[in-house]
Coordinates of C-alpha atoms and ligand atoms in Angstrom, one line a residue:
X1 CA -82.9 -24.1 -18.6
X2 CA -81.4 -24.0 -22.1
X3 CA -81.1 -27.7 -22.8
X4 CA -80.2 -27.6 -26.4
X5 CA -80.2 -30.9 -28.3
X6 CA -78.4 -31.4 -31.6
X7 CA -81.1 -30.2 -33.9
X8 CA -80.5 -28.3 -37.1
X9 CA -80.6 -24.6 -36.2
X10 CA -83.9 -24.0 -37.9
X11 CA -85.4 -26.7 -35.7
X12 CA -83.6 -25.6 -32.5
X13 CA -85.9 -24.7 -29.7
X14 CA -86.4 -21.0 -29.1
X15 CA -86.5 -21.5 -25.4
X16 CA -85.1 -18.5 -23.5
X17 CA -83.3 -19.2 -20.3
X18 CA -84.3 -15.9 -18.7
X19 CA -87.2 -14.1 -17.1
X20 CA -85.8 -10.7 -18.0
X21 CA -88.9 -9.0 -19.3
X22 CA -87.3 -6.2 -21.1
X23 CA -84.8 -8.6 -22.8
X24 CA -87.6 -11.0 -23.8
X25 CA -89.8 -8.2 -25.2
X26 CA -86.8 -6.7 -27.2
X27 CA -85.9 -10.1 -28.7
X28 CA -89.5 -10.5 -29.8
X29 CA -89.6 -7.0 -31.2
X30 CA -86.4 -7.5 -33.2
X31 CA -87.6 -10.9 -34.5
X32 CA -90.9 -9.3 -35.6
X33 CA -88.8 -6.8 -37.6
X34 CA -86.1 -9.1 -39.0
X35 CA -88.3 -12.1 -39.6
X36 CA -85.8 -14.9 -39.0
X37 CA -86.8 -18.6 -39.6
X38 CA -85.9 -19.5 -36.1
X39 CA -84.6 -18.0 -32.9
X40 CA -81.9 -19.6 -30.9
X41 CA -80.7 -18.6 -27.4
X42 CA -77.0 -19.3 -27.1
X43 CA -75.7 -20.8 -23.9
X44 CA -72.0 -20.7 -24.8
X45 CA -71.5 -24.4 -24.1
X46 CA -69.0 -26.6 -25.8
X47 CA -71.8 -28.6 -27.3
X48 CA -73.2 -25.5 -28.9
X49 CA -69.7 -24.7 -30.3
X50 CA -69.4 -28.2 -31.7
X51 CA -72.8 -28.1 -33.3
X52 CA -72.5 -24.6 -34.9
X53 CA -68.9 -25.2 -36.1
X54 CA -70.0 -28.5 -37.7
X55 CA -72.9 -26.6 -39.4
X56 CA -70.5 -23.9 -40.7
X57 CA -68.2 -26.6 -42.0
X58 CA -71.1 -28.1 -43.9
X59 CA -72.0 -24.6 -45.2
X60 CA -68.5 -24.0 -46.5
X61 CA -68.0 -21.0 -44.2
X62 CA -65.4 -22.9 -42.1
X63 CA -62.7 -25.4 -42.9
X64 CA -61.8 -27.6 -40.0
X65 CA -58.1 -27.6 -39.5
X66 CA -56.2 -30.9 -39.0
X67 CA -57.1 -32.1 -35.5
X68 CA -53.6 -33.5 -34.9
X69 CA -52.0 -30.2 -35.8
X70 CA -54.4 -27.7 -34.4
X71 CA -57.2 -29.2 -32.3
X72 CA -60.7 -27.8 -32.5
X73 CA -59.6 -24.9 -34.8
X74 CA -61.2 -23.5 -37.9
X75 CA -60.4 -21.5 -41.0
X76 CA -62.6 -18.9 -42.6
X77 CA -62.2 -17.0 -45.9
X78 CA -64.3 -13.9 -46.0
X79 CA -65.9 -12.3 -49.0
X80 CA -63.0 -10.2 -50.5
X81 CA -65.2 -7.1 -50.0
X82 CA -65.5 -7.7 -46.3
X83 CA -62.0 -7.7 -44.8
X84 CA -61.8 -4.8 -42.4
X85 CA -63.7 -2.2 -40.3
X86 CA -65.6 0.3 -42.4
X87 CA -65.0 3.7 -40.8
X88 CA -66.8 5.6 -43.5
X89 CA -69.9 3.6 -42.7
X90 CA -69.7 3.9 -38.9
X91 CA -72.1 6.4 -37.3
X92 CA -72.5 8.0 -34.0
X93 CA -76.2 9.0 -33.8
X94 CA -76.2 11.3 -30.8
X95 CA -79.2 13.5 -30.4
X96 CA -77.1 16.6 -31.0
X97 CA -74.6 16.6 -33.9
X98 CA -72.1 18.5 -31.7
X99 CA -72.0 15.6 -29.3
X100 CA -70.6 13.3 -32.1
X101 CA -68.0 15.9 -33.0
X102 CA -66.4 16.6 -36.3
X103 CA -64.4 13.4 -36.4
X104 CA -67.3 11.0 -36.3
X105 CA -70.0 10.4 -38.9
X106 CA -73.2 11.7 -37.5
X107 CA -76.8 11.2 -38.5
X108 CA -80.0 12.3 -36.8
X109 CA -81.1 9.4 -34.6
X110 CA -84.7 9.7 -35.6
X111 CA -83.8 9.5 -39.3
X112 CA -81.4 6.7 -38.7
X113 CA -83.9 4.7 -36.8
X114 CA -86.3 5.0 -39.7
X115 CA -83.5 3.9 -42.0
X116 CA -82.6 1.0 -39.8
X117 CA -86.3 -0.1 -39.6
X118 CA -86.4 -0.3 -43.4
X119 CA -83.1 -2.0 -43.8
X120 CA -83.7 -4.6 -41.1
X121 CA -87.2 -5.4 -42.2
X122 CA -87.0 -9.0 -43.1
X123 CA -83.2 -9.0 -43.2
X124 CA -82.9 -12.3 -41.4
X125 CA -85.4 -14.2 -43.5
X126 CA -84.4 -17.8 -44.0
X127 CA -81.8 -17.6 -41.3
X128 CA -81.6 -18.3 -37.6
X129 CA -81.5 -15.3 -35.2
X130 CA -79.0 -16.2 -32.4
X131 CA -79.4 -14.5 -29.1
X132 CA -75.9 -14.0 -27.7
X133 CA -75.7 -12.7 -24.1
X134 CA -72.1 -11.7 -23.2
X135 CA -70.3 -9.9 -20.5
X136 CA -67.5 -7.4 -21.1
X137 CA -65.2 -7.6 -18.1
X138 CA -64.8 -10.3 -15.4
X139 CA -68.1 -12.1 -14.5
X140 CA -69.7 -10.8 -11.4
X141 CA -67.8 -7.6 -11.4
X142 CA -69.8 -4.4 -10.8
X143 CA -67.6 -2.7 -13.4
X144 CA -68.5 -5.2 -16.1
X145 CA -71.1 -4.5 -18.7
X146 CA -73.5 -7.1 -20.2
X147 CA -74.5 -6.9 -23.8
X148 CA -76.9 -9.0 -25.8
X149 CA -76.1 -9.4 -29.5
X150 CA -78.8 -10.6 -31.8
X151 CA -77.1 -11.9 -35.0
X152 CA -77.9 -14.1 -38.0
X153 CA -74.2 -15.2 -38.2
X154 CA -73.1 -18.3 -36.5
X155 CA -69.5 -17.3 -37.2
X156 CA -70.2 -14.3 -35.0
X157 CA -71.6 -16.6 -32.3
X158 CA -68.4 -18.7 -32.3
X159 CA -66.2 -15.6 -32.4
X160 CA -68.1 -14.1 -29.5
X161 CA -67.5 -17.3 -27.5
X162 CA -63.8 -16.8 -27.9
X163 CA -63.7 -13.0 -27.4
X164 CA -66.1 -12.6 -24.5
X165 CA -67.7 -14.3 -21.5
X166 CA -70.6 -15.5 -23.6
X167 CA -73.8 -17.4 -22.9
X168 CA -75.4 -18.7 -19.7
X169 CA -73.0 -17.0 -17.2
X170 CA -73.7 -13.6 -18.8
X171 CA -77.4 -14.2 -18.8
X172 CA -77.3 -15.3 -15.1
X173 CA -75.4 -12.2 -14.3
X174 CA -78.0 -10.1 -15.9
X175 CA -80.7 -11.5 -13.7
X176 CA -84.3 -10.6 -14.1
X177 CA -83.9 -6.8 -14.6
X178 CA -80.2 -6.0 -15.0
X179 CA -78.9 -3.4 -17.5
X180 CA -77.7 -4.7 -20.9
X181 CA -76.5 -3.0 -24.1
X182 CA -78.8 -4.2 -26.9
X183 CA -76.9 -5.0 -30.1
X184 CA -78.5 -6.0 -33.4
X185 CA -76.3 -7.5 -36.2
X186 CA -77.2 -8.9 -39.6
X187 CA -75.0 -9.9 -42.5
X188 CA -77.7 -8.2 -44.6
X189 CA -78.4 -11.1 -47.0
X190 CA -81.9 -12.5 -46.4
X191 CA -82.6 -15.8 -48.0
X192 CA -85.8 -15.1 -49.8
X193 CA -87.3 -16.4 -53.0
X194 CA -85.2 -19.5 -52.9
X195 CA -81.9 -17.5 -52.7
X196 CA -79.0 -19.9 -52.1
X197 CA -76.7 -19.1 -49.2
X198 CA -73.0 -18.4 -49.8
X199 CA -70.0 -19.3 -47.5
X200 CA -69.6 -15.7 -46.4
X201 CA -72.8 -13.8 -46.6
X202 CA -72.6 -10.0 -46.5
X203 CA -73.9 -7.0 -48.3
X204 CA -72.4 -4.2 -50.4
X205 CA -74.3 -1.8 -48.1
X206 CA -72.8 -1.5 -44.6
X207 CA -74.0 0.4 -41.6
X208 CA -72.3 0.4 -38.2
X209 CA -74.6 2.5 -36.0
X210 CA -74.4 3.6 -32.4
X211 CA -77.0 5.5 -30.3
X212 CA -74.8 6.7 -27.4
X213 CA -77.6 8.2 -25.2
X214 CA -79.6 5.0 -25.2
X215 CA -76.5 2.7 -25.4
X216 CA -77.7 0.8 -28.5
X217 CA -75.8 -0.7 -31.4
X218 CA -77.1 -1.7 -34.9
X219 CA -74.8 -3.3 -37.5
X220 CA -75.8 -4.2 -41.1
X221 CA -74.0 -5.9 -43.9
X222 CA -70.6 -7.1 -42.6
X223 CA -69.6 -10.3 -41.0
X224 CA -66.1 -9.1 -40.1
X225 CA -64.3 -8.3 -36.9
X226 CA -65.0 -4.9 -35.4
X227 CA -68.1 -4.5 -37.7
X228 CA -69.8 -7.7 -36.4
X229 CA -68.4 -8.7 -33.0
X230 CA -70.3 -5.9 -31.4
X231 CA -68.8 -6.4 -27.9
X232 CA -65.4 -5.2 -29.0
X233 CA -65.0 -1.8 -30.7
X234 CA -68.7 -0.9 -30.7
X235 CA -69.5 -1.7 -27.0
X236 CA -66.2 -1.8 -25.2
X237 CA -65.0 1.4 -26.8
X238 CA -67.6 3.5 -28.5
X239 CA -70.5 3.0 -26.1
X240 CA -68.3 2.4 -23.1
X241 CA -66.4 5.7 -23.7
X242 CA -69.7 7.5 -23.4
X243 CA -70.6 5.6 -20.2
X244 CA -67.1 6.4 -18.9
X245 CA -67.6 10.1 -19.6
X246 CA -70.9 10.1 -17.8
X247 CA -69.6 8.1 -14.8
X248 CA -66.0 9.3 -14.3
X249 CA -63.9 6.4 -15.7
X250 CA -62.0 5.6 -18.9
X251 CA -62.7 3.2 -21.7
X252 CA -59.5 3.1 -23.8
X253 CA -57.9 1.5 -26.8
X254 CA -55.0 0.1 -24.7
X255 CA -53.1 -3.0 -24.0
X256 CA -52.3 -3.8 -20.3
X257 CA -48.9 -5.3 -19.5
X258 CA -47.5 -6.6 -16.2
X259 CA -43.7 -6.1 -15.8
X260 CA -41.6 -7.6 -13.1
X261 CA -38.0 -6.2 -12.7
X262 CA -35.0 -8.4 -11.9
X263 CA -35.3 -7.0 -8.3
X264 CA -38.9 -8.1 -8.0
X265 CA -40.6 -4.6 -8.4
X266 CA -43.9 -5.1 -10.2
X267 CA -45.5 -2.4 -12.4
X268 CA -48.4 -2.4 -14.8
X269 CA -48.5 -0.3 -17.8
X270 CA -51.2 0.5 -20.3
X271 CA -50.4 1.5 -23.9
X272 CA -52.4 2.9 -26.8
X273 CA -51.4 2.5 -30.4
X274 CA -53.5 2.8 -33.5
X275 CA -54.7 -0.6 -34.9
X276 CA -52.0 -2.9 -36.3
X277 CA -49.0 -1.0 -34.8
X278 CA -47.8 -4.0 -32.8
X279 CA -50.0 -3.7 -29.8
X280 CA -50.6 -7.4 -29.5
X281 CA -46.8 -8.0 -29.8
X282 CA -46.1 -5.5 -27.0
X283 CA -48.9 -7.1 -24.9
X284 CA -47.0 -10.4 -25.2
X285 CA -43.6 -9.0 -25.0
X286 CA -40.6 -11.3 -24.5
X287 CA -38.1 -9.1 -22.7
X288 CA -34.6 -9.1 -24.4
X289 CA -33.1 -8.0 -21.0
X290 CA -32.4 -10.9 -18.7
X291 CA -34.1 -11.0 -15.4
X292 CA -37.2 -9.1 -16.6
X293 CA -40.6 -10.8 -16.8
X294 CA -43.5 -9.5 -18.9
X295 CA -47.0 -10.9 -18.6
X296 CA -50.2 -10.1 -20.5
X297 CA -53.3 -8.7 -19.0
X298 CA -54.9 -7.4 -22.2
X299 CA -54.0 -6.7 -25.8
X300 CA -56.5 -4.2 -27.1
X301 CA -58.9 -2.5 -24.6
X302 CA -58.5 -1.2 -21.1
X303 CA -61.3 0.0 -18.8
X304 CA -59.8 2.1 -16.0
X305 CA -61.3 3.3 -12.7
X306 CA -60.0 4.9 -9.6
X307 CA -59.3 2.5 -6.7
X308 CA -59.7 3.4 -3.0
X309 CA -56.1 4.4 -2.9
X310 CA -56.6 7.0 -5.7
X311 CA -54.7 5.1 -8.3
X312 CA -56.1 4.1 -11.7
X313 CA -56.9 0.4 -11.9
X314 CA -57.3 -1.3 -15.3
X315 CA -59.3 -4.3 -16.4
X316 CA -59.3 -6.0 -19.8
X317 CA -63.0 -6.3 -20.7
X318 CA -62.3 -9.0 -23.3
X319 CA -61.7 -12.7 -22.9
X320 CA -59.9 -13.3 -26.2
X321 CA -57.5 -11.9 -28.7
X322 CA -58.5 -10.8 -32.2
X323 CA -55.0 -10.2 -33.5
X324 CA -53.4 -9.5 -36.9
X325 CA -51.8 -12.7 -38.1
X326 CA -49.3 -11.4 -40.7
X327 CA -46.0 -10.6 -39.1
X328 CA -46.8 -12.8 -36.1
X329 CA -44.1 -15.5 -35.8
X330 CA -41.7 -17.1 -33.4
X331 CA -39.2 -14.3 -33.9
X332 CA -41.7 -11.5 -33.4
X333 CA -44.3 -12.9 -31.0
X334 CA -43.7 -16.4 -29.7
X335 CA -46.4 -16.1 -27.1
X336 CA -49.0 -15.4 -29.7
X337 CA -47.9 -18.3 -31.9
X338 CA -48.1 -20.6 -28.8
X339 CA -51.5 -19.2 -27.8
X340 CA -52.8 -20.4 -31.1
X341 CA -52.1 -24.1 -30.6
X342 CA -55.9 -25.0 -30.4
X343 CA -59.4 -23.7 -30.2
X344 CA -58.8 -20.8 -32.6
X345 CA -60.5 -19.3 -35.6
X346 CA -58.3 -18.0 -38.4
X347 CA -59.8 -15.6 -40.9
X348 CA -58.2 -14.7 -44.3
X349 CA -54.9 -16.3 -43.6
X350 CA -53.6 -18.8 -46.2
X351 CA -54.4 -22.5 -45.9
X352 CA -51.8 -25.2 -46.1
X353 CA -52.1 -28.4 -48.2
X354 CA -52.1 -30.5 -45.0
X355 CA -55.0 -28.7 -43.3
X356 CA -53.2 -26.0 -41.3
X357 CA -52.8 -22.2 -41.6
X358 CA -50.0 -20.0 -42.7
X359 CA -49.3 -16.3 -43.1
X360 CA -46.4 -14.0 -44.0
X361 CA -44.1 -13.9 -41.1
X362 CA -45.2 -17.2 -39.4
X363 CA -42.1 -18.9 -40.9
X364 CA -39.4 -17.6 -43.2
X365 CA -40.3 -19.8 -46.1
X366 CA -43.9 -20.6 -47.0
X367 CA -44.8 -24.3 -47.2
X368 CA -45.5 -25.6 -50.7
X369 CA -49.1 -26.0 -51.9
X370 CA -50.7 -23.0 -50.2
X371 CA -54.1 -21.7 -51.0
X372 CA -54.4 -18.0 -50.5
X373 CA -57.0 -16.0 -48.7
X374 CA -59.0 -15.6 -51.9
X375 CA -59.1 -19.4 -52.4
X376 CA -56.5 -19.5 -55.2
X377 CA -53.4 -21.7 -55.4
X378 CA -50.5 -19.6 -54.2
X379 CA -46.7 -19.6 -54.7
X380 CA -44.2 -16.9 -53.8
X381 CA -44.3 -15.9 -57.5
X382 CA -48.0 -15.1 -57.3
X383 CA -47.2 -11.4 -56.8
X384 CA -49.7 -10.9 -53.9
X385 CA -49.6 -11.9 -50.3
X386 CA -50.9 -15.3 -49.4
X387 CA -52.7 -14.0 -46.3
X388 CA -54.7 -10.7 -46.4
X389 CA -52.7 -8.0 -44.6
X390 CA -55.5 -7.8 -42.1
X391 CA -55.9 -11.5 -41.7
X392 CA -56.8 -12.3 -38.1
X393 CA -56.7 -15.0 -35.4
X394 CA -59.4 -15.3 -32.7
X395 CA -58.4 -17.2 -29.6
X396 CA -59.1 -17.4 -25.9
X397 CA -56.8 -15.2 -23.8
X398 CA -56.5 -17.9 -21.2
X399 CA -54.4 -20.0 -23.6
X400 CA -51.6 -17.4 -23.8
X401 CA -48.4 -18.7 -22.2
X402 CA -47.7 -15.2 -20.9
X403 CA -51.1 -14.5 -19.4
X404 CA -50.9 -12.8 -16.0
X405 CA -52.7 -14.6 -13.2
X406 CA -54.6 -11.4 -12.4
X407 CA -55.9 -10.9 -15.9
X408 CA -59.4 -12.0 -14.9
X409 CA -59.4 -10.2 -11.5
X410 CA -62.4 -7.9 -11.1
X411 CA -60.3 -5.5 -9.0
X412 CA -58.0 -4.8 -12.0
X413 CA -54.4 -3.8 -11.9
X414 CA -52.9 -0.5 -10.7
X415 CA -51.4 1.4 -13.7
X416 CA -48.0 3.1 -13.2
X417 CA -47.5 4.5 -16.7
X418 CA -49.6 5.1 -19.8
X419 CA -47.8 4.9 -23.1
X420 CA -49.0 6.4 -26.4
X421 CA -47.4 5.7 -29.8
X422 CA -47.8 5.5 -33.5
X423 CA -45.8 4.6 -36.5
X424 CA -43.6 7.6 -37.2
X425 CA -40.6 7.4 -39.5
X426 CA -39.5 10.8 -38.6
X427 CA -39.6 13.5 -35.9
X428 CA -40.8 11.6 -32.8
X429 CA -38.2 10.4 -30.4
X430 CA -38.0 6.8 -29.1
X431 CA -39.5 7.9 -25.8
X432 CA -40.7 11.2 -24.3
X433 CA -42.0 11.7 -20.8
X434 CA -44.8 14.2 -20.4
X435 CA -44.0 17.1 -18.0
X436 CA -47.3 16.5 -16.2
X437 CA -50.8 15.2 -16.8
X438 CA -52.0 18.1 -18.9
X439 CA -49.0 17.9 -21.1
X440 CA -49.5 14.2 -21.4
X441 CA -53.0 14.8 -22.6
X442 CA -51.6 17.2 -25.2
X443 CA -49.1 14.5 -26.4
X444 CA -51.8 11.9 -26.6
X445 CA -54.1 14.3 -28.4
X446 CA -51.4 14.6 -31.0
X447 CA -50.7 10.9 -31.6
X448 CA -50.3 10.3 -35.4
X449 CA -49.5 7.2 -37.3
X450 CA -48.8 6.0 -40.8
X451 CA -51.9 4.1 -41.7
X452 CA -52.1 0.2 -41.9
X453 CA -54.5 -2.3 -43.2
X454 CA -56.9 -2.6 -40.3
X455 CA -59.3 0.0 -41.7
X456 CA -60.2 0.8 -45.3
X457 CA -58.0 4.0 -45.4
X458 CA -55.1 4.2 -47.8
X459 CA -52.0 2.4 -46.4
X460 CA -49.0 4.5 -45.6
X461 CA -50.4 8.0 -45.2
X462 CA -50.0 10.0 -42.0
X463 CA -53.2 10.2 -40.0
X464 CA -53.7 12.1 -36.7
X465 CA -55.2 9.6 -34.3
X466 CA -55.7 11.2 -30.8
X467 CA -55.2 8.6 -28.1
X468 CA -55.5 6.0 -30.8
X469 CA -59.2 6.5 -30.3
X470 CA -60.2 8.4 -33.4
X471 CA -62.3 5.5 -34.9
X472 CA -63.5 4.4 -31.4
X473 CA -64.5 7.4 -29.4
X474 CA -68.3 7.5 -29.1
X475 CA -68.6 11.2 -28.6
X476 CA -66.9 14.5 -29.6
X477 CA -63.2 14.1 -29.4
X478 CA -62.7 17.5 -27.8
X479 CA -65.1 16.6 -25.0
X480 CA -63.1 13.4 -24.6
X481 CA -59.9 15.5 -24.2
X482 CA -61.8 17.6 -21.6
X483 CA -62.8 14.4 -19.8
X484 CA -59.1 13.2 -19.6
X485 CA -58.0 16.6 -18.4
X486 CA -60.7 16.7 -15.7
X487 CA -60.1 13.2 -14.6
X488 CA -56.4 13.8 -13.7
X489 CA -56.6 17.4 -12.6
X490 CA -55.2 17.9 -9.1
X491 CA -54.8 14.2 -8.4
X492 CA -51.6 12.9 -7.0
X493 CA -51.5 9.2 -7.9
X494 CA -51.9 9.5 -11.6
X495 CA -49.8 7.3 -13.9
X496 CA -47.0 9.0 -15.8
X497 CA -47.7 9.6 -19.5
X498 CA -45.1 8.7 -22.2
X499 CA -45.0 9.0 -25.9
X500 CA -43.0 6.2 -27.6
X501 CA -42.1 5.5 -31.2
X502 CA -40.6 2.2 -32.2
X503 CA -40.7 3.0 -35.9
X504 CA -38.2 5.9 -36.4
X505 CA -36.1 5.5 -39.5
X506 CA -32.6 6.8 -40.4
X507 CA -31.7 8.9 -43.4
X508 CA -31.1 5.6 -45.2
X509 CA -34.6 4.3 -44.6
X510 CA -33.5 1.7 -42.1
X511 CA -35.5 1.3 -38.8
X512 CA -33.2 2.6 -36.1
X513 CA -34.7 0.7 -33.2
X514 CA -35.0 -3.1 -33.2
X515 CA -38.4 -3.1 -31.4
X516 CA -40.2 -6.2 -30.1
X517 CA -38.4 -7.7 -27.1
X518 CA -35.9 -4.9 -27.0
X519 CA -38.7 -2.5 -26.2
X520 CA -38.2 -3.7 -22.6
X521 CA -35.2 -1.3 -22.6
X522 CA -37.5 1.7 -23.0
X523 CA -39.9 0.2 -20.5
X524 CA -37.1 -0.1 -18.0
X525 CA -36.3 3.6 -18.4
X526 CA -39.9 4.5 -17.9
X527 CA -40.3 2.4 -14.8
X528 CA -37.1 3.7 -13.4
X529 CA -38.5 7.1 -13.9
X530 CA -41.6 6.1 -12.0
X531 CA -39.5 4.8 -9.2
X532 CA -37.3 8.0 -9.2
X533 CA -34.2 6.1 -10.1
X534 CA -33.0 7.9 -13.3
X535 CA -32.7 11.5 -14.4
X536 CA -34.3 12.8 -17.6
X537 CA -33.4 15.8 -19.8
X538 CA -35.8 18.5 -20.6
X539 CA -36.4 19.1 -24.3
X540 CA -39.0 21.4 -25.9
X541 CA -41.3 18.4 -26.6
X542 CA -40.9 16.7 -23.2
X543 CA -38.4 14.9 -21.0
X544 CA -36.0 12.5 -22.7
X545 CA -33.5 9.9 -21.6
X546 CA -29.9 11.1 -21.4
X547 CA -27.6 9.9 -24.2
X548 CA -26.7 6.8 -22.2
X549 CA -30.0 6.7 -20.4
X550 CA -31.4 3.6 -22.3
X551 CA -29.8 0.3 -21.3
X552 CA -28.4 -1.0 -24.6
X553 CA -26.2 -3.7 -23.1
X554 CA -26.0 -6.7 -25.5
X555 CA -27.6 -4.6 -28.3
X556 CA -25.8 -3.9 -31.5
X557 CA -26.7 -0.2 -31.9
X558 CA -24.3 2.6 -32.7
X559 CA -24.1 5.8 -30.6
X560 CA -25.1 7.7 -33.7
X561 CA -28.3 5.7 -34.2
X562 CA -29.1 6.1 -30.5
X563 CA -28.6 9.9 -30.7
X564 CA -30.8 10.0 -33.8
X565 CA -33.5 8.0 -32.0
X566 CA -33.6 10.6 -29.2
X567 CA -33.1 13.7 -31.5
X568 CA -35.5 16.5 -31.3
X569 CA -34.9 18.6 -34.4
X570 CA -36.3 22.1 -33.7
X571 CA -36.9 22.8 -37.4
X572 CA -38.8 19.6 -37.9
X573 CA -40.7 20.2 -34.7
X574 CA -41.7 23.7 -35.8
X575 CA -43.5 22.0 -38.7
X576 CA -44.9 19.4 -36.3
X577 CA -46.3 22.1 -34.0
X578 CA -47.8 23.9 -37.0
X579 CA -49.5 20.6 -38.1
X580 CA -50.8 20.1 -34.6
X581 CA -52.3 23.6 -34.5
X582 CA -53.9 23.0 -37.9
X583 CA -55.4 19.7 -36.8
X584 CA -56.7 21.3 -33.6
X585 CA -58.4 23.9 -35.7
X586 CA -60.2 21.2 -37.7
X587 CA -61.7 20.0 -34.4
X588 CA -63.6 23.3 -34.1
X589 CA -63.3 23.5 -30.3
X590 CA -60.4 22.3 -28.2
X591 CA -60.0 22.6 -24.4
X592 CA -58.3 25.8 -23.4
X593 CA -55.7 23.8 -21.5
X594 CA -54.6 22.1 -24.7
X595 CA -54.3 25.4 -26.5
X596 CA -52.1 26.5 -23.6
X597 CA -50.0 23.5 -24.1
X598 CA -49.8 24.3 -27.9
X599 CA -48.6 27.8 -27.1
X600 CA -46.2 26.5 -24.5
X601 CA -44.6 24.1 -27.0
X602 CA -44.3 26.9 -29.6
X603 CA -42.6 29.1 -27.0
X604 CA -40.2 26.4 -26.0
X605 CA -39.3 25.7 -29.6
X606 CA -38.8 29.4 -30.2
X607 CA -36.9 29.9 -27.0
Ligands
SAT1 O1 -61.7 -5.4 -36.6 S1 -61.4 -4.8 -35.3 O2 -61.8 -3.5 -35.1 O3 -61.9 -5.6 -34.2 C1 -59.7 -4.8 -35.1 C2 -59.0 -3.5 -35.2 O4 -59.1 -2.8 -36.2 O5 -58.2 -3.2 -34.3
MN2 MN1 -57.6 -2.4 -31.7

């Protein structure tokens, strides 16, 4: 058993609680390479959390927040060079370059392995290597996947406890010979020759490396979010998307939401948006229409498989939320704010004078005496935000007031509709229904969004982001389209596919749609469509609500604004169609069915 006592981590016993031969041998092999001062097997216990968090407070990595305001919660300030995912440094090292496709960075796996051997040689010197077993998906479910992350970051260990089913239960599930995804992570700052540690160790050199065929992940140089918490984007999306392709299921960048209509009808929807487009807000929606109830199943990732009834069932593989803090407040997402009452880690928000956290949008006026995410005294006159735009909270999903009782159910929830969206100031209507599955795949393949701060790309430019999976698909995106097409072909019980856009602006630059809780009005239309209760109008780009199709009762919106929200301007769409065709060309190969859809769209626009 893993009976840890409160020793300093360098003294902590390296006693593994498993007889899994392959795991034991791999841990030893990685330790031989990375040369840590100690090895510690993590059990995920509260005692371990207490010990490691106290150690990180001593090291200056964490600040303990005021216990009376936010019990058992911590604040971290990252190195300013380590604040987001690094897509330019993310690699899919499939055996064949074509299998990574033109939208992923590819390197030959043999060369990359040699490179990794060099980089990782001695990279954990002076540090503890933590062995972090974790399970993506409900414990005990056959559909869940166990990963083991070896990391020299205790901040990662604590974050993994919040984000996954971590520690002993995951190790027990693995048994003596179960399958696991090996994940190796280092901050890339060995403590050699008397080097002094810093509060947020990281490296200028960053590598986020995936070997899809052998289902392995190696990550170097970053301590942040999706670069370092390898269960999330690396395993549950990039590696899982490859497993899903091979085994006939879907691993998607989607929230899962349960909706109960005033008459008691229950529907579950999944929705994909590029990072930082309000996914967490929608996952915790507070319906503005009375009588509706919305409950959260997941906010970022959905794994979907066919049930015995031929419907698609979704599970949330995660156990926590890693959400963008700025813009999250009582007005925009009360459920998120209330989830954060305790047991949370905040990274790169601002710190208040009385030991709590603050960020833009939490309250209308900032409290006096803030320290910003860089550690400097901050006032509204400072000229830069107090919280980094990609500041994050990490918190257990179970604390969410809107969590659905079935969120942890291994059977998952049956999906009625799949929504795709992005931030589009122009062109794209509030909601469009796909004519059929194949057309829906075409719509999803053409999702585009104005970029945000979640990745290093320039903020505010339009980027095509098929299925909101561009940074997360572990294989060639055209093969991924093919997988989606095949999966739904000829099946009767598939969910409807919808394109939504909460971000359309008027000529005067104003947002036309209020968004947030009022999005229930669009969801109501979608679910009424699923239940055959409302008509839709054919347009060249898909089926739209009638002019009075969206329930706007109690909403202060003009008929002109509503018309503009649903407008399909043929001239604008001719340009959109051309852009789609150009972007398809960049992919090299595109499934014939999608080229058919492209031609059909052009014909409808011309016709
Ligand atoms: O940093 S993460 O990749 O986990 C968050 C995101 O970009 O959505
Ligand atoms: Mn995401």
